Short mmCIF file of C-alpha atoms and ligand atoms in Angstrom, two decimals:
data_model
loop_
_atom_site.label_atom_id
_atom_site.label_comp_id
_atom_site.label_asym_id
_atom_site.label_seq_id
_atom_site.Cartn_x
_atom_site.Cartn_y
_atom_site.Cartn_z
CA UNK A 1 63.14 -123.12 80.00
CA UNK A 2 62.26 -125.33 77.04
CA UNK A 3 59.35 -123.88 75.06
CA UNK A 4 56.30 -126.09 74.72
CA UNK A 5 54.49 -126.31 71.41
CA UNK A 6 51.89 -124.90 71.36
CA UNK A 7 53.14 -122.32 73.88
CA UNK A 8 51.38 -122.15 77.24
CA UNK A 9 50.00 -118.66 77.66
CA UNK A 10 48.87 -116.96 80.88
CA UNK A 11 46.38 -114.10 81.00
CA UNK A 12 46.71 -111.41 83.69
CA UNK A 13 43.44 -109.51 84.19
CA UNK A 14 40.07 -111.23 84.16
CA UNK A 15 37.95 -108.21 83.24
CA UNK A 16 36.22 -107.26 79.98
CA UNK A 17 39.03 -107.96 77.53
CA UNK A 18 40.95 -110.49 79.66
CA UNK A 19 37.94 -112.81 79.55
CA UNK A 20 37.83 -112.49 75.74
CA UNK A 21 41.54 -113.32 75.39
CA UNK A 22 41.32 -116.22 77.85
CA UNK A 23 38.26 -117.71 76.12
CA UNK A 24 39.88 -117.34 72.70
CA UNK A 25 43.08 -119.02 73.93
CA UNK A 26 41.03 -121.81 75.48
CA UNK A 27 38.81 -122.45 72.48
CA UNK A 28 39.68 -120.68 69.23
CA UNK A 29 43.44 -120.15 68.98
CA UNK A 30 45.12 -123.13 67.29
CA UNK A 31 48.79 -122.43 67.96
CA UNK A 32 48.75 -121.35 71.59
CA UNK A 33 46.84 -122.56 74.61
CA UNK A 34 45.58 -121.03 77.81
CA UNK A 35 47.52 -122.35 80.81
CA UNK A 36 46.68 -119.99 83.69
CA UNK A 37 44.83 -116.81 84.64
CA UNK A 38 45.53 -114.18 87.29
CA UNK A 39 43.61 -111.25 88.73
CA UNK A 40 44.07 -109.30 91.94
CA UNK A 41 40.34 -109.83 92.37
CA UNK A 42 40.51 -113.45 93.52
CA UNK A 43 36.82 -114.08 92.79
CA UNK A 44 37.26 -112.96 89.16
CA UNK A 45 40.39 -115.11 88.75
CA UNK A 46 38.71 -118.15 90.28
CA UNK A 47 35.55 -117.73 88.20
CA UNK A 48 37.49 -117.56 84.94
CA UNK A 49 40.02 -120.27 85.83
CA UNK A 50 37.32 -122.70 86.98
CA UNK A 51 35.12 -121.95 83.97
CA UNK A 52 37.96 -122.66 81.52
CA UNK A 53 39.56 -125.48 83.52
CA UNK A 54 42.96 -123.86 84.11
CA UNK A 55 44.98 -122.85 87.17
CA UNK A 56 44.23 -119.42 88.64
CA UNK A 57 45.91 -117.09 91.09
CA UNK A 58 45.24 -113.74 92.76
CA UNK A 59 48.97 -112.97 92.66
CA UNK A 60 50.09 -111.88 89.18
CA UNK A 61 53.75 -112.48 90.10
CA UNK A 62 52.89 -116.10 90.73
CA UNK A 63 51.75 -116.39 87.10
CA UNK A 64 54.47 -114.25 85.52
CA UNK A 65 57.42 -115.71 87.44
CA UNK A 66 56.24 -119.32 87.53
CA UNK A 67 57.13 -122.24 85.28
CA UNK A 68 53.55 -123.01 84.28
CA UNK A 69 53.50 -120.55 81.39
CA UNK A 70 55.76 -119.60 78.46
CA UNK A 71 54.27 -116.18 77.65
CA UNK A 72 51.94 -113.55 79.12
CA UNK A 73 48.93 -111.58 77.92
CA UNK A 74 48.50 -108.45 80.05
CA UNK A 75 44.87 -107.33 80.14
CA UNK A 76 44.85 -105.06 83.18
CA UNK A 77 44.27 -101.27 83.40
CA UNK A 78 46.98 -99.10 81.75
CA UNK A 79 48.55 -97.78 85.00
CA UNK A 80 49.59 -101.38 85.83
CA UNK A 81 51.19 -102.15 82.44
CA UNK A 82 54.65 -100.74 83.13
CA UNK A 83 55.19 -102.88 86.19
CA UNK A 84 53.72 -106.05 84.68
CA UNK A 85 55.64 -105.72 81.40
CA UNK A 86 58.87 -105.11 83.35
CA UNK A 87 58.18 -108.12 85.55
CA UNK A 88 57.44 -110.39 82.59
CA UNK A 89 60.57 -109.16 80.80
CA UNK A 90 62.68 -109.93 83.88
CA UNK A 91 61.19 -113.43 83.89
CA UNK A 92 62.10 -113.85 80.21
CA UNK A 93 58.45 -114.21 79.10
CA UNK A 94 57.26 -112.76 75.78
CA UNK A 95 54.43 -110.27 76.32
CA UNK A 96 51.27 -109.23 74.56
CA UNK A 97 50.27 -106.09 76.45
CA UNK A 98 46.89 -104.46 75.93
CA UNK A 99 46.79 -100.92 74.64
CA UNK A 100 47.54 -98.26 75.58
CA UNK A 101 50.98 -99.19 76.88
CA UNK A 102 50.58 -96.40 79.45
CA UNK A 103 48.95 -93.04 80.12
CA UNK A 104 52.30 -91.29 79.78
CA UNK A 105 55.32 -91.64 77.61
CA UNK A 106 57.79 -92.27 80.40
CA UNK A 107 55.91 -95.34 81.65
CA UNK A 108 55.50 -96.64 78.11
CA UNK A 109 59.19 -96.17 77.37
CA UNK A 110 60.21 -97.92 80.60
CA UNK A 111 58.23 -101.03 79.63
CA UNK A 112 59.61 -101.04 76.09
CA UNK A 113 63.17 -100.61 77.38
CA UNK A 114 62.76 -103.41 79.93
CA UNK A 115 61.63 -105.80 77.19
CA UNK A 116 64.44 -104.70 74.88
CA UNK A 117 67.10 -105.10 77.58
CA UNK A 118 65.81 -108.58 78.42
CA UNK A 119 65.60 -109.55 74.73
CA UNK A 120 61.92 -110.37 75.21
CA UNK A 121 59.43 -109.72 72.38
CA UNK A 122 56.69 -107.22 73.20
CA UNK A 123 53.49 -107.04 71.14
CA UNK A 124 50.89 -104.34 71.85
CA UNK A 125 47.14 -104.93 71.62
CA UNK A 126 46.18 -102.75 68.65
CA UNK A 127 44.09 -105.56 67.20
CA UNK A 128 42.91 -103.48 64.21
CA UNK A 129 46.06 -104.62 62.38
CA UNK A 130 44.64 -108.16 62.45
CA UNK A 131 41.22 -107.33 61.04
CA UNK A 132 40.93 -108.76 57.52
CA UNK A 133 39.55 -105.56 55.99
CA UNK A 134 42.19 -103.27 57.53
CA UNK A 135 44.96 -105.77 56.70
CA UNK A 136 43.76 -105.87 53.06
CA UNK A 137 43.83 -102.07 52.93
CA UNK A 138 47.35 -102.00 54.36
CA UNK A 139 48.56 -104.58 51.81
CA UNK A 140 47.13 -102.52 48.92
CA UNK A 141 48.66 -99.30 50.21
CA UNK A 142 52.04 -100.95 50.76
CA UNK A 143 51.87 -102.25 47.17
CA UNK A 144 51.52 -98.64 45.99
CA UNK A 145 47.96 -98.97 44.61
CA UNK A 146 46.89 -95.59 46.00
CA UNK A 147 50.02 -93.66 45.09
CA UNK A 148 50.86 -90.92 47.59
CA UNK A 149 48.18 -90.62 50.27
CA UNK A 150 46.54 -87.21 50.48
CA UNK A 151 44.28 -87.74 53.47
CA UNK A 152 42.61 -90.24 55.75
CA UNK A 153 39.23 -90.00 57.48
CA UNK A 154 38.83 -92.41 60.37
CA UNK A 155 35.88 -92.90 62.69
CA UNK A 156 35.57 -95.04 65.75
CA UNK A 157 32.38 -94.58 67.74
CA UNK A 158 31.09 -96.58 70.66
CA UNK A 159 27.34 -96.76 71.18
CA UNK A 160 27.74 -95.73 74.80
CA UNK A 161 30.42 -95.12 77.43
CA UNK A 162 31.96 -98.23 79.09
CA UNK A 163 30.79 -99.52 82.48
CA UNK A 164 31.20 -97.07 85.39
CA UNK A 165 34.24 -98.89 86.83
CA UNK A 166 36.13 -98.50 83.54
CA UNK A 167 34.77 -95.04 82.78
CA UNK A 168 36.07 -93.58 86.03
CA UNK A 169 39.67 -94.36 85.06
CA UNK A 170 39.44 -94.30 81.26
CA UNK A 171 40.86 -91.48 79.14
CA UNK A 172 39.26 -91.50 75.73
CA UNK A 173 42.21 -90.22 73.74
CA UNK A 174 44.52 -92.92 75.16
CA UNK A 175 42.05 -95.77 75.40
CA UNK A 176 40.15 -95.30 72.14
CA UNK A 177 41.70 -92.68 69.81
CA UNK A 178 45.12 -94.32 70.10
CA UNK A 179 43.73 -97.25 68.03
CA UNK A 180 43.37 -94.87 65.11
CA UNK A 181 46.71 -93.21 65.79
CA UNK A 182 48.36 -96.62 65.45
CA UNK A 183 46.30 -97.34 62.34
CA UNK A 184 47.26 -94.05 60.66
CA UNK A 185 50.98 -94.67 61.29
CA UNK A 186 50.65 -98.25 60.03
CA UNK A 187 48.91 -97.20 56.83
CA UNK A 188 50.63 -93.92 56.06
CA UNK A 189 53.76 -93.36 58.13
CA UNK A 190 54.92 -91.06 60.87
CA UNK A 191 52.91 -88.18 62.32
CA UNK A 192 54.56 -84.82 62.93
CA UNK A 193 51.82 -82.80 64.60
CA UNK A 194 48.47 -83.28 66.33
CA UNK A 195 45.63 -80.85 66.93
CA UNK A 196 42.70 -82.18 68.94
CA UNK A 197 39.32 -80.78 69.92
CA UNK A 198 37.09 -82.39 72.52
CA UNK A 199 33.65 -81.98 73.94
CA UNK A 200 31.86 -83.66 76.81
CA UNK A 201 28.46 -83.29 75.11
CA UNK A 202 26.21 -86.23 75.90
CA UNK A 203 28.43 -87.49 78.68
CA UNK A 204 27.66 -88.48 82.19
CA UNK A 205 30.45 -86.10 83.11
CA UNK A 206 30.23 -86.64 86.84
CA UNK A 207 31.72 -90.10 86.24
CA UNK A 208 34.84 -88.79 84.56
CA UNK A 209 35.48 -85.11 85.16
CA UNK A 210 37.97 -83.61 82.75
CA UNK A 211 37.54 -86.30 80.10
CA UNK A 212 35.67 -85.99 76.81
CA UNK A 213 33.10 -88.06 74.98
CA UNK A 214 33.79 -86.80 71.48
CA UNK A 215 37.23 -85.94 70.14
CA UNK A 216 38.25 -84.77 66.69
CA UNK A 217 41.98 -84.99 65.98
CA UNK A 218 43.77 -83.60 62.96
CA UNK A 219 47.14 -85.18 62.24
CA UNK A 220 49.78 -83.90 59.88
CA UNK A 221 52.04 -86.64 58.55
CA UNK A 222 55.70 -86.40 57.60
CA UNK A 223 54.69 -87.29 54.02
CA UNK A 224 52.47 -84.18 53.84
CA UNK A 225 49.24 -86.20 54.19
CA UNK A 226 46.52 -85.19 56.65
CA UNK A 227 44.36 -87.45 58.79
CA UNK A 228 41.13 -86.61 60.60
CA UNK A 229 40.24 -88.98 63.41
CA UNK A 230 36.75 -88.94 64.92
CA UNK A 231 36.30 -90.69 68.25
CA UNK A 232 33.03 -90.89 70.17
CA UNK A 233 31.46 -92.95 72.88
CA UNK A 234 27.94 -91.66 72.64
CA UNK A 235 26.95 -92.75 69.12
CA UNK A 236 23.87 -94.56 70.39
CA UNK A 237 23.15 -96.59 67.25
CA UNK A 238 26.04 -99.05 67.65
CA UNK A 239 29.79 -99.51 67.32
CA UNK A 240 30.97 -97.83 64.15
CA UNK A 241 34.53 -98.21 62.89
CA UNK A 242 35.17 -96.95 59.34
CA UNK A 243 38.11 -95.51 57.46
CA UNK A 244 38.58 -93.83 54.10
CA UNK A 245 42.08 -93.50 52.66
CA UNK A 246 42.36 -91.11 49.75
CA UNK A 247 45.41 -91.35 47.52
CA UNK A 248 46.22 -89.54 44.30
CA UNK A 249 45.80 -92.81 42.34
CA UNK A 250 42.84 -94.31 44.19
CA UNK A 251 40.73 -94.40 47.32
CA UNK A 252 40.02 -97.23 49.73
CA UNK A 253 37.08 -97.49 52.06
CA UNK A 254 37.01 -99.84 55.01
CA UNK A 255 33.34 -100.18 55.91
CA UNK A 256 31.57 -101.09 59.10
CA UNK A 257 30.29 -104.57 58.09
CA UNK A 258 26.90 -105.91 59.07
CA UNK A 259 26.63 -108.83 61.45
CA UNK A 260 23.98 -110.68 59.47
CA UNK A 261 23.82 -110.22 55.71
CA UNK A 262 20.08 -109.61 55.59
CA UNK A 263 18.31 -106.41 54.57
CA UNK A 264 14.63 -105.73 55.05
CA UNK A 265 13.21 -103.58 52.28
CA UNK A 266 9.98 -101.71 52.80
CA UNK A 267 8.41 -98.72 51.08
CA UNK A 268 11.21 -96.13 50.76
CA UNK A 269 13.38 -97.93 53.31
CA UNK A 270 16.23 -100.38 53.63
CA UNK A 271 16.73 -101.68 57.15
CA UNK A 272 19.72 -103.72 58.21
CA UNK A 273 21.60 -104.44 61.40
CA UNK A 274 24.64 -102.73 62.86
CA UNK A 275 27.38 -104.10 65.13
CA UNK A 276 26.62 -103.12 68.69
CA UNK A 277 30.10 -103.25 70.22
CA UNK A 278 33.78 -103.71 69.44
CA UNK A 279 33.78 -107.29 70.71
CA UNK A 280 31.27 -108.19 68.03
CA UNK A 281 32.97 -106.22 65.24
CA UNK A 282 36.49 -107.45 65.94
CA UNK A 283 35.88 -110.97 67.24
CA UNK A 284 38.02 -112.57 64.52
CA UNK A 285 40.75 -109.92 64.82
CA UNK A 286 41.18 -110.78 68.52
CA UNK A 287 41.78 -114.43 67.59
CA UNK A 288 44.19 -113.51 64.76
CA UNK A 289 46.05 -111.22 67.17
CA UNK A 290 46.60 -114.14 69.55
CA UNK A 291 47.62 -116.47 66.70
CA UNK A 292 50.23 -113.87 65.74
CA UNK A 293 51.39 -113.66 69.35
CA UNK A 294 51.76 -117.46 69.50
CA UNK A 295 53.94 -117.23 66.38
CA UNK A 296 55.99 -114.48 68.06
CA UNK A 297 56.46 -116.70 71.13
CA UNK A 298 57.53 -119.56 68.87
CA UNK A 299 60.11 -117.23 67.30
CA UNK A 300 58.42 -117.49 63.91
CA UNK A 301 57.68 -113.76 63.41
CA UNK A 302 58.53 -110.35 64.84
CA UNK A 303 55.75 -108.69 66.83
CA UNK A 304 53.57 -106.10 65.07
CA UNK A 305 52.55 -103.75 66.51
CA UNK A 306 55.67 -103.94 68.65
CA UNK A 307 56.76 -101.99 71.72
CA UNK A 308 58.01 -99.09 69.63
CA UNK A 309 54.61 -98.85 67.89
CA UNK A 310 52.95 -98.92 71.31
CA UNK A 311 55.28 -96.16 72.51
CA UNK A 312 54.51 -94.04 69.43
CA UNK A 313 50.74 -94.48 69.92
CA UNK A 314 51.11 -93.36 73.53
CA UNK A 315 53.26 -90.41 72.43
CA UNK A 316 50.58 -89.36 69.93
CA UNK A 317 47.82 -89.75 72.52
CA UNK A 318 49.84 -87.65 74.99
CA UNK A 319 50.32 -84.99 72.31
CA UNK A 320 46.58 -85.01 71.53
CA UNK A 321 45.85 -84.79 75.24
CA UNK A 322 48.11 -81.75 75.49
CA UNK A 323 46.47 -80.20 72.44
CA UNK A 324 43.01 -80.72 73.98
CA UNK A 325 44.08 -78.79 77.03
CA UNK A 326 46.10 -76.09 75.21
CA UNK A 327 43.65 -75.53 72.36
CA UNK A 328 46.59 -75.50 69.94
CA UNK A 329 48.57 -77.80 67.66
CA UNK A 330 51.28 -79.89 69.31
CA UNK A 331 54.34 -80.65 67.22
CA UNK A 332 55.89 -84.01 67.96
CA UNK A 333 59.14 -83.98 69.88
CA UNK A 334 62.06 -84.55 67.54
CA UNK A 335 63.96 -81.90 65.62
CA UNK A 336 63.28 -83.92 62.46
CA UNK A 337 59.50 -83.66 62.91
CA UNK A 338 59.67 -79.95 63.77
CA UNK A 339 61.71 -79.42 60.60
CA UNK A 340 59.21 -81.51 58.57
CA UNK A 341 56.34 -79.40 59.95
CA UNK A 342 58.09 -76.15 59.05
CA UNK A 343 58.85 -77.46 55.56
CA UNK A 344 55.21 -78.49 55.01
CA UNK A 345 53.89 -75.18 56.27
CA UNK A 346 56.36 -73.25 54.12
CA UNK A 347 55.24 -75.29 51.13
CA UNK A 348 51.68 -74.19 51.88
CA UNK A 349 50.39 -77.74 52.41
N1 NAD B 1 41.88 -104.15 72.40
C1 NAD B 1 40.65 -103.89 72.77
O1 NAD B 1 39.71 -103.93 71.98
C2 NAD B 1 40.37 -103.55 74.20
C3 NAD B 1 39.05 -103.55 74.67
C4 NAD B 1 38.83 -103.26 76.01
C5 NAD B 1 39.89 -102.99 76.85
N2 NAD B 1 41.16 -102.97 76.34
C6 NAD B 1 42.30 -102.66 77.19
O2 NAD B 1 42.50 -103.75 78.08
C7 NAD B 1 42.91 -103.29 79.36
C8 NAD B 1 41.91 -103.78 80.41
O3 NAD B 1 40.66 -103.19 80.13
P1 NAD B 1 39.28 -103.85 80.61
O4 NAD B 1 38.23 -103.06 79.95
O5 NAD B 1 39.32 -105.33 80.40
O6 NAD B 1 39.32 -103.51 82.17
P2 NAD B 1 38.47 -104.16 83.34
O7 NAD B 1 38.44 -103.17 84.43
O8 NAD B 1 37.20 -104.74 82.83
O9 NAD B 1 39.39 -105.40 83.80
C9 NAD B 1 40.66 -105.23 84.37
C10 NAD B 1 40.93 -106.39 85.32
O10 NAD B 1 42.28 -106.29 85.75
C11 NAD B 1 42.34 -106.59 87.16
N3 NAD B 1 43.55 -105.99 87.69
C12 NAD B 1 43.77 -104.67 88.01
N4 NAD B 1 45.06 -104.51 88.39
C13 NAD B 1 45.65 -105.73 88.33
C14 NAD B 1 46.97 -106.20 88.57
N5 NAD B 1 47.95 -105.38 88.95
N6 NAD B 1 47.23 -107.52 88.41
C15 NAD B 1 46.25 -108.37 88.01
N7 NAD B 1 44.98 -107.98 87.75
C16 NAD B 1 44.69 -106.67 87.90
C17 NAD B 1 41.04 -106.02 87.71
O11 NAD B 1 40.69 -106.64 88.94
C18 NAD B 1 40.05 -106.35 86.58
O12 NAD B 1 39.44 -107.61 86.75
C19 NAD B 1 43.03 -101.77 79.23
O13 NAD B 1 44.34 -101.44 78.88
C20 NAD B 1 42.08 -101.44 78.08
O14 NAD B 1 42.41 -100.25 77.39
C21 NAD B 1 41.41 -103.27 75.06
#
């Protein structure tokens, strides 16, 4: 099939994030355009398609296999990703798949392998890499400005749990913490062990038995660095995503920016706003992520994060999940990482 310029992109999943991607492709992305939407919920597909003036279908295969699109954005729940990625790969369509790739490593690997076998690029939806502040931090670290990294503190807190329909299936460590796992690897390299602690405090637990609302994860990196990742969905005051990266030659802080640059000063007080949700905080990153995907489809760049990054984030989330249940550190699979862990412990780091 001859590729159109700009590429015609289809979105599968017309829920919370699918609507954002479809609207961005229809209105804000310059180098790709929305061509079709699909959702097994026909009413949701029709609503979105009609609203944005594109074809819609309740059969995702119809979108993925058809000739009306050049590439696919998958914005459905994680348990469906393996099948949809495999289907898109078989149809020769480049894929941007939302995170996490899957809720277990085997499903994630199957999708990555299917794309690799078909020679189809696979990008994974860790949009943080496209945020200007995080990208600037990564550029400085890659340039060596911080020297060796000693530790990272990362927080991502939602004001409240997601809607009931999402909450019932969601697993915090895969759906939320994995963003920071990807970010830590991107900034500072591979992780060799994970220890995670979780608590349901503040949760409406009946909605999601066995899941947590606050998780603290401690990661040991192959370099010897440590990372502490704080994930919460009961912060109340807003969406808070901040990171501090401490190196021997300098420290970087990525702040949670304010929506409107106005402060109200009163006696003994400074009052300013706070982003309420991730859609607000990362609205430009979602557009940049799709611009990057359009460039991937046009063969201009390699995907980042790619399928392997998505697989590693799922592997780390699965390790953290195991640690939560075991109450102990989980050393990542390979002999090399076990050896690195032993070496670091022997060195007293
Ligand atoms: N990157 C981000 O910031 C971000 C934010 C939210 C969600 N997500 C991810 O996006 C994905 C979707 O999350 P959501 O919150 O939008 O979920 P959602 O429940 O709001 O929407 C999912 C939609 O997919 C549809 N669907 C389910 N199975 C399908 C299938 N097989 N084929 C076609 N449509 C199907 C559902 O009918 C629903 O409309 C998840 O992987 C989630 O982790 C990412």
